[in-house]
Amino acid sequence: MSEELVEQEIAREQEFVDRVHRQLADAGKAAQQLAREGHDRGRLGHEGGLVERDAMVFQAAKRMAQLDAAHEGLVFGRLDQRPELDPEPRYVGRIGLRDANRDSLLIDWRAPAAAVFYQATAATPQDVVRRRVLRSQGPTVVSVEDELLDAEANTNDLPIMGEGALMAQLSRARDRTMHSIVATIQAEQDQAIRAPGKGVVTISGGPGVGKTVVALHRAAYLLYNDRRRYESGGVLVVGPSGVFMRYIERVLPSLGETAVALRSLGEVVDGVRATRHDEPAVADVKGSARMAELMRRTARQQAPGSPREFSIFWYDARLTLDRGLLGKLRRQLMSQGRRNRQLPRVTPTLLDALWRQVRSERGRDRGREYFNDDLLSTDEFLDFVIGWWPPLSAPDVLGWLRDPELLARVGDGIVSAEEQRLLLKSWGDGSRLSIQDVPLLDELRYALGDVPVRTDDERDDPIAAIEGGVDMQELMTASDREYAPSGRAWAPPTHSIEDDGYAHVLIDEAQDLTPMQWRMVGRRGRGASWTIVGDPAQSSWPVPAESAEARAEALSGKALHEFHLSTNYRNSAEIYAFAAAYAERVGLEADLPTAVRSTGVEPQVIGPVSDLEAATRAAVAEAADQVGGTVGVVVPVARRSEVNAWLASWPERADDAAGARAAIDSSVAPSGEDRVVVLNGLDTKGLEFDAIVVVRPQEIEDESQTGRATLYVVLTRATQLLTTVS
């Protein structure tokens, strides 16, 4: 193929791309004009004008965001069909655009008309003669890659350029973020993307088959196909770690979709962010389904330090609430629903119990209304009410379990003495919440319930406190200082369990979810459709049957659509053969996809070495010199701080690993910005690097019950170079 012909073809495509960009600019101006008209409607001075303003400005802003996101790689595909069917080429892009005459100029990749771009093959061309992929830098076309799908129908002698878009894409250097594959989606991937919107879609397959990126494109497809439903209800994307979420965070915006919540497992609960993992033995306990019962029992315990009896002298009589009576009242309230939801009933219940003890004629003559008013104006009584039945938050209740006696009481028959010791060590060392603690917090949130909020009408009602709508802050008196942090009045959480639901839930690395994490995520998707991505052979949870039961409960009653991806696009054939051989050697029942490319570079095995730092330094230097993209240094959990300290001290890596020094603290999450980064095995889930250096692989294998599966995952993260240092 002559360079002149290549330049001619690029120039032809550039003419069309220029035309599309001019139309995009016009569309942007139209959206801005719509926004201005919306603001003008708001100046009409009546409610209808304000509503129109908000609607118009919202739609304009949404359209402008879509247009802004679409500039990079706006036009990426061209279809040349049989001339007798359509003599004009069809162009496929990130968004749909019409020209000034309202004729289709660019087809949105998610539209039914674009499906053939992905589904046509040489075996089943579907009337497509040539498929072309355009690669651009900004608005400039820099190359084209062609596939001839129907040679017999190529009556126009369409030129065929390049080596194919897929191989060109696979050969590029990786950077710090995942990119859209919108131009190179393969037929089996497209089927999963365009699967029905209702029910549960599972996407399975071995390492490197594109499960994650396919699932993200599916989220974009759903938003396009039923925007009203998914934008109003929300789409939740759950991933294994913060570094993984940073890795994928640009994929959906690059497709023009921003109405998506990206949450790591440590961030699923609103207002909570956990970044550190517990050690494997502790994580196994906290993740078990048994912990649900432990949290339920804990939520029903009397608050530590709360009063156990109450007595007051009122008009010739001593009124007493002793332990026995208070226990009976507690059981009565607990039987009526979640603990915090009973707060409006507490005061009337206690007042009823005290009024029944009034026997004196003077007291009875005063009447019940006077009795209520008198006690509700008494600090002694109000302090008792809030102390005996305080509003509770999940973090406060989880903190109760730092008490060995309380843990032993609620944990009887649920967790062994050794497991209690592990839990106490985890909660008692003053560390921040772990990722494994977040589902426990969520369990407590649902066990406790939200604190009822008084309506405006109830706030104006002087007796509402004893008839159902109680404002706890109005009941706070001297107890504020005793029971509230830093002497401040208690304030209810800003996030309600009523707001947790989504229209669609997407879970990546689902095989790693513990039973408690399935319970947590399941609450967000009770009325939702689901996309679930996973590979059982990569699971880090040691009791698959328990996790499967929790998953089945979360998805109960939903139709299932299964898709399996079989081609490894990430690893070279040499790297994946090495990983597959390890999986077979240690007895993993691994799904072994077929790698599509070969580099001729075999994985390097170094060791045993006497100077681990020197050997690691040399391996990292060699990898960084040979690849143009990212390098991952994967270490046992116990060595992450140590190896980060090494990396921070190597002057030749100062530019490549600027965040290493901060990560010497093991509680700091790995940077998603550095070219060279130190991670443990769990941190690598869902990620890929041009080169991987594995330090002490045997220690990774030995550090948990699922260490073999974790090491298998690690060995499949590299696209070009793999080195192990023992």
Short mmCIF file of C-alpha atoms in Angstrom, two decimals, residues 115-328:
data_model
loop_
_atom_site.label_atom_id
_atom_site.label_comp_id
_atom_site.label_asym_id
_atom_site.label_seq_id
_atom_site.Cartn_x
_atom_site.Cartn_y
_atom_site.Cartn_z
CA ALA A 115 -25.28 -2.74 15.66
CA VAL A 116 -24.09 -4.19 12.36
CA PHE A 117 -20.79 -2.27 12.77
CA TYR A 118 -19.96 -4.61 15.64
CA GLN A 119 -21.80 -7.76 14.68
CA ALA A 120 -20.71 -8.20 11.07
CA THR A 121 -17.94 -10.73 10.50
CA ALA A 122 -16.26 -12.32 7.50
CA ALA A 123 -18.39 -15.43 8.09
CA THR A 124 -21.62 -13.40 8.36
CA PRO A 125 -20.96 -10.01 6.73
CA GLN A 126 -24.61 -8.87 6.99
CA ASP A 127 -24.32 -6.99 3.68
CA VAL A 128 -21.24 -5.08 4.91
CA VAL A 129 -18.40 -5.02 2.40
CA ARG A 130 -15.82 -3.03 4.37
CA ARG A 131 -15.59 -1.91 7.96
CA ARG A 132 -13.27 1.02 8.63
CA VAL A 133 -12.08 2.40 11.97
CA LEU A 134 -10.84 5.99 12.11
CA ARG A 135 -8.28 6.94 14.72
CA SER A 136 -8.12 10.64 15.57
CA GLN A 137 -6.20 13.04 17.77
CA GLY A 138 -8.68 15.76 18.58
CA PRO A 139 -10.41 16.69 15.31
CA THR A 140 -7.57 15.33 13.15
CA VAL A 141 -7.69 11.88 11.54
CA VAL A 142 -4.28 10.26 11.90
CA SER A 143 -4.90 6.74 10.58
CA VAL A 144 -7.51 4.34 9.26
CA GLU A 145 -7.75 0.58 9.78
CA ASP A 146 -9.88 -1.58 7.49
CA GLU A 147 -11.41 -5.04 7.44
CA LEU A 148 -12.72 -6.54 4.20
CA LEU A 149 -15.74 -8.62 5.19
CA ASP A 150 -17.15 -9.56 1.76
CA ALA A 151 -14.54 -9.74 -0.99
CA GLU A 152 -17.05 -10.94 -3.62
CA ALA A 153 -19.20 -7.87 -3.12
CA ASN A 154 -16.27 -5.42 -3.36
CA THR A 155 -17.26 -4.30 -6.84
CA ASN A 156 -16.00 -0.77 -6.20
CA ASP A 157 -12.56 -2.10 -5.32
CA LEU A 158 -12.54 -0.39 -1.94
CA PRO A 159 -8.93 -0.09 -0.70
CA ILE A 160 -8.04 -1.99 2.48
CA MET A 161 -5.74 -0.07 4.83
CA GLY A 162 -3.73 -1.10 7.90
CA GLU A 163 -3.50 -4.28 9.95
CA GLY A 164 -6.94 -4.14 11.54
CA ALA A 165 -8.22 -1.85 14.27
CA LEU A 166 -8.25 -4.44 17.01
CA MET A 167 -4.57 -5.39 16.75
CA ALA A 168 -3.60 -1.74 16.53
CA GLN A 169 -5.58 -1.04 19.71
CA LEU A 170 -4.06 -3.99 21.59
CA SER A 171 -0.52 -2.93 20.76
CA ARG A 172 -0.78 0.54 22.32
CA ALA A 173 0.93 1.43 25.60
CA ARG A 174 -1.34 1.48 28.68
CA ASP A 175 -1.70 4.64 30.68
CA ARG A 176 -3.30 5.32 34.06
CA THR A 177 -6.93 5.01 32.98
CA MET A 178 -9.13 2.58 31.10
CA HIS A 179 -10.24 3.75 27.68
CA SER A 180 -13.42 3.16 25.77
CA ILE A 181 -13.37 0.30 23.23
CA VAL A 182 -16.27 1.79 21.35
CA ALA A 183 -14.39 1.54 18.04
CA THR A 184 -13.26 -2.07 18.48
CA ILE A 185 -16.12 -3.88 20.24
CA GLN A 186 -16.17 -7.48 19.08
CA ALA A 187 -19.29 -9.44 18.15
CA GLU A 188 -19.49 -11.55 21.35
CA GLN A 189 -18.94 -8.40 23.42
CA ASP A 190 -21.65 -6.51 21.55
CA GLN A 191 -24.20 -9.21 22.34
CA ALA A 192 -23.64 -8.68 26.06
CA ILE A 193 -23.77 -4.90 25.70
CA ARG A 194 -27.13 -4.99 23.89
CA ALA A 195 -28.72 -7.61 26.14
CA PRO A 196 -32.26 -6.99 27.51
CA GLY A 197 -32.54 -4.22 30.07
CA LYS A 198 -34.67 -6.17 32.55
CA GLY A 199 -33.44 -8.83 34.94
CA VAL A 200 -29.83 -9.83 35.51
CA VAL A 201 -27.10 -9.95 32.86
CA THR A 202 -24.00 -11.90 33.88
CA ILE A 203 -20.76 -11.44 31.95
CA SER A 204 -18.22 -14.15 32.67
CA GLY A 205 -14.89 -15.20 31.24
CA GLY A 206 -11.25 -15.55 32.11
CA PRO A 207 -8.71 -12.74 32.52
CA GLY A 208 -8.31 -10.13 29.80
CA VAL A 209 -11.51 -10.85 27.87
CA GLY A 210 -12.83 -7.30 28.41
CA LYS A 211 -15.55 -8.05 30.97
CA THR A 212 -15.23 -4.73 32.75
CA VAL A 213 -15.16 -2.47 29.74
CA VAL A 214 -18.03 -4.39 28.14
CA ALA A 215 -20.11 -3.90 31.30
CA LEU A 216 -19.39 -0.15 31.30
CA HIS A 217 -20.42 0.13 27.66
CA ARG A 218 -23.57 -1.77 28.59
CA ALA A 219 -24.35 0.90 31.21
CA ALA A 220 -23.98 3.56 28.50
CA TYR A 221 -26.23 1.51 26.19
CA LEU A 222 -28.95 1.23 28.85
CA LEU A 223 -28.89 4.97 29.48
CA TYR A 224 -29.30 5.56 25.75
CA ASN A 225 -32.06 2.96 25.35
CA ASP A 226 -34.23 3.98 28.34
CA ARG A 227 -32.87 7.30 29.52
CA ARG A 228 -35.87 8.36 31.56
CA ARG A 229 -35.78 5.24 33.71
CA TYR A 230 -32.05 5.05 34.33
CA GLU A 231 -31.36 8.75 34.77
CA SER A 232 -34.21 9.21 37.23
CA GLY A 233 -33.46 6.02 39.18
CA GLY A 234 -29.68 6.20 38.87
CA VAL A 235 -27.01 3.71 37.84
CA LEU A 236 -24.64 2.38 40.50
CA VAL A 237 -21.27 0.94 39.44
CA VAL A 238 -19.50 -1.00 42.19
CA GLY A 239 -15.84 -2.00 41.94
CA PRO A 240 -13.30 -3.65 44.23
CA SER A 241 -11.11 -0.68 45.18
CA GLY A 242 -10.56 3.05 44.95
CA VAL A 243 -7.61 2.65 42.56
CA PHE A 244 -9.84 0.54 40.29
CA MET A 245 -12.57 3.19 40.30
CA ARG A 246 -10.03 5.86 39.35
CA TYR A 247 -8.87 3.56 36.57
CA ILE A 248 -12.34 3.28 35.02
CA GLU A 249 -13.76 6.70 35.89
CA ARG A 250 -13.27 8.25 32.42
CA VAL A 251 -14.89 5.50 30.35
CA LEU A 252 -18.53 6.55 30.74
CA PRO A 253 -17.90 10.33 30.52
CA SER A 254 -15.97 9.68 27.29
CA LEU A 255 -19.17 8.08 25.99
CA GLY A 256 -21.21 11.13 26.96
CA GLU A 257 -22.72 9.58 30.12
CA THR A 258 -22.32 11.18 33.53
CA ALA A 259 -25.53 10.07 35.35
CA VAL A 260 -23.68 7.24 37.04
CA ALA A 261 -22.46 6.74 40.63
CA LEU A 262 -19.03 5.08 40.75
CA ARG A 263 -18.41 3.48 44.17
CA SER A 264 -15.76 1.15 45.47
CA LEU A 265 -16.86 -1.47 48.01
CA GLY A 266 -15.60 0.87 50.72
CA GLU A 267 -17.85 3.70 49.47
CA VAL A 268 -21.19 2.01 48.76
CA VAL A 269 -22.76 3.46 51.91
CA ASP A 270 -23.39 7.20 51.50
CA GLY A 271 -21.14 9.34 53.66
CA VAL A 272 -18.63 6.51 54.32
CA ARG A 273 -15.23 6.00 52.68
CA ALA A 274 -12.93 3.15 53.64
CA THR A 275 -9.72 2.35 51.75
CA ARG A 276 -7.86 -0.25 53.79
CA HIS A 277 -8.34 -4.01 53.90
CA ASP A 278 -8.34 -6.06 57.07
CA GLU A 279 -5.85 -8.88 57.27
CA PRO A 280 -7.27 -12.02 55.59
CA ALA A 281 -8.25 -13.87 58.79
CA VAL A 282 -10.23 -10.86 60.04
CA ALA A 283 -11.77 -10.23 56.63
CA ASP A 284 -13.03 -13.82 56.52
CA VAL A 285 -14.87 -13.32 59.82
CA LYS A 286 -16.36 -9.92 58.95
CA GLY A 287 -17.50 -11.11 55.54
CA SER A 288 -19.39 -14.15 56.80
CA ALA A 289 -23.18 -14.18 56.68
CA ARG A 290 -23.10 -14.88 60.43
CA MET A 291 -22.27 -11.24 61.00
CA ALA A 292 -25.79 -10.22 59.98
CA GLU A 293 -27.19 -11.89 63.09
CA LEU A 294 -24.40 -10.40 65.21
CA MET A 295 -25.29 -6.91 63.99
CA ARG A 296 -29.00 -7.53 64.57
CA ARG A 297 -28.37 -8.60 68.15
CA THR A 298 -26.07 -5.64 68.74
CA ALA A 299 -28.67 -3.19 67.45
CA ARG A 300 -31.14 -4.49 70.08
CA GLN A 301 -28.79 -4.01 73.03
CA GLN A 302 -29.36 -1.32 75.60
CA ALA A 303 -27.01 1.57 74.99
CA PRO A 304 -23.91 1.30 77.21
CA GLY A 305 -24.07 3.74 80.10
CA SER A 306 -27.81 4.30 79.75
CA PRO A 307 -29.89 4.53 82.95
CA ARG A 308 -31.44 1.29 84.24
CA GLU A 309 -34.19 2.83 86.41
CA PHE A 310 -36.06 6.10 86.99
CA SER A 311 -37.88 7.54 89.96
CA ILE A 312 -39.63 10.86 90.54
CA PHE A 313 -41.86 12.25 93.33
CA TRP A 314 -45.09 13.76 91.98
CA TYR A 315 -48.00 14.94 94.09
CA ASP A 316 -47.78 12.70 97.14
CA ALA A 317 -46.53 9.67 95.22
CA ARG A 318 -43.21 8.24 94.11
CA LEU A 319 -43.36 7.05 90.55
CA THR A 320 -40.77 4.44 89.59
CA LEU A 321 -39.62 2.70 86.44
CA ASP A 322 -37.54 -0.23 87.70
CA ARG A 323 -35.44 -2.68 85.66
CA GLY A 324 -38.25 -5.17 85.29
CA LEU A 325 -40.78 -2.65 84.03
CA LEU A 326 -38.26 -0.96 81.74
CA GLY A 327 -37.32 -4.36 80.30
CA LYS A 328 -40.97 -5.04 79.54
#
